Amino acid sequence: MATTLPVKIEFSLPEGWKPAPPDEVGAPGVAFVALHPESHDGFTANITIAGKFREDLADLVTLAEESVQRLSEAATVRVAKRDQGGTPEAPALTQTLRLSGRLRGLPLELVQSQVYLTMQDVHDPAKRAVLEFALTAKSSQLDAVQDDFKAFIRSIRPAHP
């Protein structure tokens, strides 16, 4: 079942990307999905947004490892790259994963670029929202969608009431 984000954000989808209902495209547990119909080549490149409140002190590397473990339940996962960034007030982590699995019985190799952002709850500093943004595509599709994902990430901002 699709979820809602713990904080309100605004963003711009690059041209050519279309929103899709998470439950209808097989992405339960995420709040938002965008598809890139032009990239269809046995797999449609997609961007997903998920998030939740965390009251523990897990750092972003731990959260990224949790994602690797979760994905490992459905595919073979290899961490290709991981970088930390952001600011002390809003830390960020990016990681690139190589996924090997099967889709409709056929072998499928995917690349997933993930970006994790955290935001402290202004009313309760012990709580923080962790947002996960992911681009999933075949290696052959990456050149066509990678810059779009970067533009999408740059467009993300807190929503103002």
PDB file of C-alpha atoms in Angstrom:
ATOM      1  CA  MET A   1       0.000   0.000   0.000  1.00  0.00           C
ATOM      2  CA  ALA A   2       1.307   3.453  -0.902  1.00  0.00           C
ATOM      3  CA  THR A   3       2.408   5.585   2.032  1.00  0.00           C
ATOM      4  CA  THR A   4       2.640   9.284   2.763  1.00  0.00           C
ATOM      5  CA  LEU A   5       5.817  11.205   3.468  1.00  0.00           C
ATOM      6  CA  PRO A   6       6.544  12.320   7.034  1.00  0.00           C
ATOM      7  CA  VAL A   7       7.223  15.879   5.828  1.00  0.00           C
ATOM      8  CA  LYS A   8       5.823  17.905   2.985  1.00  0.00           C
ATOM      9  CA  ILE A   9       8.175  18.579   0.099  1.00  0.00           C
ATOM     10  CA  GLU A  10       7.950  20.194  -3.306  1.00  0.00           C
ATOM     11  CA  PHE A  11       9.825  19.153  -6.425  1.00  0.00           C
ATOM     12  CA  SER A  12       9.767  19.428 -10.194  1.00  0.00           C
ATOM     13  CA  LEU A  13       9.593  16.425 -12.478  1.00  0.00           C
ATOM     14  CA  PRO A  14      11.789  16.725 -15.561  1.00  0.00           C
ATOM     15  CA  GLU A  15      10.098  16.676 -18.951  1.00  0.00           C
ATOM     16  CA  GLY A  16       9.082  13.202 -20.119  1.00  0.00           C
ATOM     17  CA  TRP A  17       8.437  11.772 -16.638  1.00  0.00           C
ATOM     18  CA  LYS A  18       4.885  10.800 -15.677  1.00  0.00           C
ATOM     19  CA  PRO A  19       3.520  10.254 -12.146  1.00  0.00           C
ATOM     20  CA  ALA A  20       1.987   6.833 -11.517  1.00  0.00           C
ATOM     21  CA  PRO A  21      -0.002   5.387  -8.601  1.00  0.00           C
ATOM     22  CA  PRO A  22       2.556   3.377  -6.518  1.00  0.00           C
ATOM     23  CA  ASP A  23       0.197   0.458  -5.892  1.00  0.00           C
ATOM     24  CA  GLU A  24      -0.689   0.145  -9.590  1.00  0.00           C
ATOM     25  CA  VAL A  25       2.947  -0.069 -10.719  1.00  0.00           C
ATOM     26  CA  GLY A  26       4.056  -2.566  -8.075  1.00  0.00           C
ATOM     27  CA  ALA A  27       5.769  -0.119  -5.728  1.00  0.00           C
ATOM     28  CA  PRO A  28       4.077  -0.598  -2.356  1.00  0.00           C
ATOM     29  CA  GLY A  29       5.597   1.278   0.547  1.00  0.00           C
ATOM     30  CA  VAL A  30       6.553   4.370  -1.440  1.00  0.00           C
ATOM     31  CA  ALA A  31       4.756   7.693  -1.497  1.00  0.00           C
ATOM     32  CA  PHE A  32       5.459   8.714  -5.084  1.00  0.00           C
ATOM     33  CA  VAL A  33       6.475   7.095  -8.375  1.00  0.00           C
ATOM     34  CA  ALA A  34       7.350   8.691 -11.694  1.00  0.00           C
ATOM     35  CA  LEU A  35       7.899   6.648 -14.847  1.00  0.00           C
ATOM     36  CA  HIS A  36       9.956   7.469 -17.920  1.00  0.00           C
ATOM     37  CA  PRO A  37       7.825   5.829 -20.660  1.00  0.00           C
ATOM     38  CA  GLU A  38      10.327   6.621 -23.438  1.00  0.00           C
ATOM     39  CA  SER A  39      12.987   4.489 -21.753  1.00  0.00           C
ATOM     40  CA  HIS A  40      10.969   1.273 -21.928  1.00  0.00           C
ATOM     41  CA  ASP A  41      13.329  -1.532 -22.929  1.00  0.00           C
ATOM     42  CA  GLY A  42      11.983  -4.528 -21.037  1.00  0.00           C
ATOM     43  CA  PHE A  43      11.981  -2.254 -17.975  1.00  0.00           C
ATOM     44  CA  THR A  44      10.664   1.275 -17.476  1.00  0.00           C
ATOM     45  CA  ALA A  45      13.075   3.603 -15.687  1.00  0.00           C
ATOM     46  CA  ASN A  46      11.483   5.085 -12.586  1.00  0.00           C
ATOM     47  CA  ILE A  47      11.956   7.517  -9.732  1.00  0.00           C
ATOM     48  CA  THR A  48      10.503   6.731  -6.308  1.00  0.00           C
ATOM     49  CA  ILE A  49      10.160   8.737  -3.116  1.00  0.00           C
ATOM     50  CA  ALA A  50       9.756   7.103   0.283  1.00  0.00           C
ATOM     51  CA  GLY A  51      10.231   8.357   3.805  1.00  0.00           C
ATOM     52  CA  LYS A  52       9.499   7.880   7.466  1.00  0.00           C
ATOM     53  CA  PHE A  53      10.165   9.331  10.877  1.00  0.00           C
ATOM     54  CA  ARG A  54      13.087   7.809  12.751  1.00  0.00           C
ATOM     55  CA  GLU A  55      13.464   8.235  16.492  1.00  0.00           C
ATOM     56  CA  ASP A  56      16.669   6.212  16.704  1.00  0.00           C
ATOM     57  CA  LEU A  57      20.140   7.633  16.173  1.00  0.00           C
ATOM     58  CA  ALA A  58      20.961   5.484  13.123  1.00  0.00           C
ATOM     59  CA  ASP A  59      23.340   7.327  10.834  1.00  0.00           C
ATOM     60  CA  LEU A  60      22.805   7.552   7.095  1.00  0.00           C
ATOM     61  CA  VAL A  61      25.256   4.715   6.371  1.00  0.00           C
ATOM     62  CA  THR A  62      23.176   2.439   8.605  1.00  0.00           C
ATOM     63  CA  LEU A  63      20.002   3.541   6.809  1.00  0.00           C
ATOM     64  CA  ALA A  64      21.640   2.885   3.439  1.00  0.00           C
ATOM     65  CA  GLU A  65      22.691  -0.586   4.628  1.00  0.00           C
ATOM     66  CA  GLU A  66      19.090  -1.259   5.686  1.00  0.00           C
ATOM     67  CA  SER A  67      18.053  -0.485   2.120  1.00  0.00           C
ATOM     68  CA  VAL A  68      20.675  -2.888   0.750  1.00  0.00           C
ATOM     69  CA  GLN A  69      19.383  -5.610   3.085  1.00  0.00           C
ATOM     70  CA  ARG A  70      15.758  -4.943   2.077  1.00  0.00           C
ATOM     71  CA  LEU A  71      16.605  -5.106  -1.640  1.00  0.00           C
ATOM     72  CA  SER A  72      18.682  -8.258  -1.075  1.00  0.00           C
ATOM     73  CA  GLU A  73      15.453 -10.102  -0.282  1.00  0.00           C
ATOM     74  CA  ALA A  74      14.454  -9.841  -3.968  1.00  0.00           C
ATOM     75  CA  ALA A  75      17.760  -9.537  -5.864  1.00  0.00           C
ATOM     76  CA  THR A  76      21.520  -9.815  -5.618  1.00  0.00           C
ATOM     77  CA  VAL A  77      22.776  -6.377  -4.574  1.00  0.00           C
ATOM     78  CA  ARG A  78      26.256  -4.876  -4.824  1.00  0.00           C
ATOM     79  CA  VAL A  79      27.150  -1.406  -3.543  1.00  0.00           C
ATOM     80  CA  ALA A  80      29.055   0.249  -6.398  1.00  0.00           C
ATOM     81  CA  LYS A  81      29.540   3.662  -4.778  1.00  0.00           C
ATOM     82  CA  ARG A  82      28.627   5.509  -1.576  1.00  0.00           C
ATOM     83  CA  ASP A  83      29.267   9.178  -0.701  1.00  0.00           C
ATOM     84  CA  GLN A  84      28.217  11.350   2.229  1.00  0.00           C
ATOM     85  CA  GLY A  85      27.474  15.041   1.854  1.00  0.00           C
ATOM     86  CA  GLY A  86      24.948  17.685   2.685  1.00  0.00           C
ATOM     87  CA  THR A  87      25.386  19.933   5.714  1.00  0.00           C
ATOM     88  CA  PRO A  88      25.516  19.222   9.467  1.00  0.00           C
ATOM     89  CA  GLU A  89      21.918  20.491   9.687  1.00  0.00           C
ATOM     90  CA  ALA A  90      20.769  18.437   6.695  1.00  0.00           C
ATOM     91  CA  PRO A  91      23.114  15.505   6.081  1.00  0.00           C
ATOM     92  CA  ALA A  92      22.785  13.524   2.866  1.00  0.00           C
ATOM     93  CA  LEU A  93      24.099  10.264   1.460  1.00  0.00           C
ATOM     94  CA  THR A  94      24.138   8.946  -2.076  1.00  0.00           C
ATOM     95  CA  GLN A  95      24.756   5.390  -3.110  1.00  0.00           C
ATOM     96  CA  THR A  96      24.725   3.507  -6.374  1.00  0.00           C
ATOM     97  CA  LEU A  97      23.643  -0.120  -6.319  1.00  0.00           C
ATOM     98  CA  ARG A  98      23.915  -2.831  -8.944  1.00  0.00           C
ATOM     99  CA  LEU A  99      20.912  -5.181  -8.792  1.00  0.00           C
ATOM    100  CA  SER A 100      20.755  -8.610 -10.430  1.00  0.00           C
ATOM    101  CA  GLY A 101      17.450 -10.427 -10.443  1.00  0.00           C
ATOM    102  CA  ARG A 102      14.655 -11.771 -12.586  1.00  0.00           C
ATOM    103  CA  LEU A 103      11.598 -10.105 -14.074  1.00  0.00           C
ATOM    104  CA  ARG A 104       8.897 -12.340 -15.519  1.00  0.00           C
ATOM    105  CA  GLY A 105      11.393 -15.200 -15.428  1.00  0.00           C
ATOM    106  CA  LEU A 106      14.063 -13.377 -17.419  1.00  0.00           C
ATOM    107  CA  PRO A 107      17.392 -12.149 -16.014  1.00  0.00           C
ATOM    108  CA  LEU A 108      17.471  -8.423 -15.348  1.00  0.00           C
ATOM    109  CA  GLU A 109      20.409  -6.180 -14.423  1.00  0.00           C
ATOM    110  CA  LEU A 110      19.522  -2.794 -12.940  1.00  0.00           C
ATOM    111  CA  VAL A 111      21.290   0.219 -11.503  1.00  0.00           C
ATOM    112  CA  GLN A 112      19.696   2.083  -8.611  1.00  0.00           C
ATOM    113  CA  SER A 113      20.895   5.526  -7.566  1.00  0.00           C
ATOM    114  CA  GLN A 114      19.695   6.422  -4.087  1.00  0.00           C
ATOM    115  CA  VAL A 115      19.781   9.747  -2.270  1.00  0.00           C
ATOM    116  CA  TYR A 116      18.999   9.951   1.448  1.00  0.00           C
ATOM    117  CA  LEU A 117      18.138  13.260   3.111  1.00  0.00           C
ATOM    118  CA  THR A 118      17.271  13.875   6.736  1.00  0.00           C
ATOM    119  CA  MET A 119      15.251  16.690   8.262  1.00  0.00           C
ATOM    120  CA  GLN A 120      14.887  17.322  12.004  1.00  0.00           C
ATOM    121  CA  ASP A 121      11.368  17.745  13.367  1.00  0.00           C
ATOM    122  CA  VAL A 122      11.172  21.427  14.358  1.00  0.00           C
ATOM    123  CA  HIS A 123       8.744  20.597  17.179  1.00  0.00           C
ATOM    124  CA  ASP A 124      10.607  17.549  18.522  1.00  0.00           C
ATOM    125  CA  PRO A 125      14.359  17.490  17.754  1.00  0.00           C
ATOM    126  CA  ALA A 126      14.529  13.848  18.898  1.00  0.00           C
ATOM    127  CA  LYS A 127      12.508  12.931  15.811  1.00  0.00           C
ATOM    128  CA  ARG A 128      13.803  13.237  12.293  1.00  0.00           C
ATOM    129  CA  ALA A 129      12.381  12.484   8.918  1.00  0.00           C
ATOM    130  CA  VAL A 130      14.450  10.360   6.559  1.00  0.00           C
ATOM    131  CA  LEU A 131      13.597  10.680   2.873  1.00  0.00           C
ATOM    132  CA  GLU A 132      14.794   8.222   0.235  1.00  0.00           C
ATOM    133  CA  PHE A 133      14.833   9.164  -3.431  1.00  0.00           C
ATOM    134  CA  ALA A 134      15.735   6.459  -5.938  1.00  0.00           C
ATOM    135  CA  LEU A 135      16.274   6.199  -9.675  1.00  0.00           C
ATOM    136  CA  THR A 136      16.068   2.638 -10.993  1.00  0.00           C
ATOM    137  CA  ALA A 137      17.038   1.874 -14.585  1.00  0.00           C
ATOM    138  CA  LYS A 138      18.812  -0.602 -16.811  1.00  0.00           C
ATOM    139  CA  SER A 139      22.440   0.298 -17.533  1.00  0.00           C
ATOM    140  CA  SER A 140      21.446   0.913 -21.159  1.00  0.00           C
ATOM    141  CA  GLN A 141      18.890   3.520 -20.003  1.00  0.00           C
ATOM    142  CA  LEU A 142      21.144   5.343 -17.548  1.00  0.00           C
ATOM    143  CA  ASP A 143      22.554   7.914 -19.968  1.00  0.00           C
ATOM    144  CA  ALA A 144      19.027   8.968 -20.961  1.00  0.00           C
ATOM    145  CA  VAL A 145      17.734   9.459 -17.399  1.00  0.00           C
ATOM    146  CA  GLN A 146      20.672  10.194 -15.086  1.00  0.00           C
ATOM    147  CA  ASP A 147      20.750  13.961 -15.692  1.00  0.00           C
ATOM    148  CA  ASP A 148      16.977  14.091 -15.180  1.00  0.00           C
ATOM    149  CA  PHE A 149      17.405  12.459 -11.768  1.00  0.00           C
ATOM    150  CA  LYS A 150      20.079  14.987 -10.792  1.00  0.00           C
ATOM    151  CA  ALA A 151      17.783  17.849 -11.852  1.00  0.00           C
ATOM    152  CA  PHE A 152      14.931  16.269  -9.897  1.00  0.00           C
ATOM    153  CA  ILE A 153      17.107  16.014  -6.750  1.00  0.00           C
ATOM    154  CA  ARG A 154      18.206  19.648  -7.100  1.00  0.00           C
ATOM    155  CA  SER A 155      14.541  20.707  -7.286  1.00  0.00           C
ATOM    156  CA  ILE A 156      13.552  19.178  -3.918  1.00  0.00           C
ATOM    157  CA  ARG A 157      12.694  21.652  -1.180  1.00  0.00           C
ATOM    158  CA  PRO A 158      10.537  21.759   1.949  1.00  0.00           C
ATOM    159  CA  ALA A 159       6.955  22.765   1.192  1.00  0.00           C
ATOM    160  CA  HIS A 160       5.860  26.006   2.771  1.00  0.00           C
ATOM    161  CA  PRO A 161       2.427  26.026   4.360  1.00  0.00           C
TER     162      PRO A 161
END
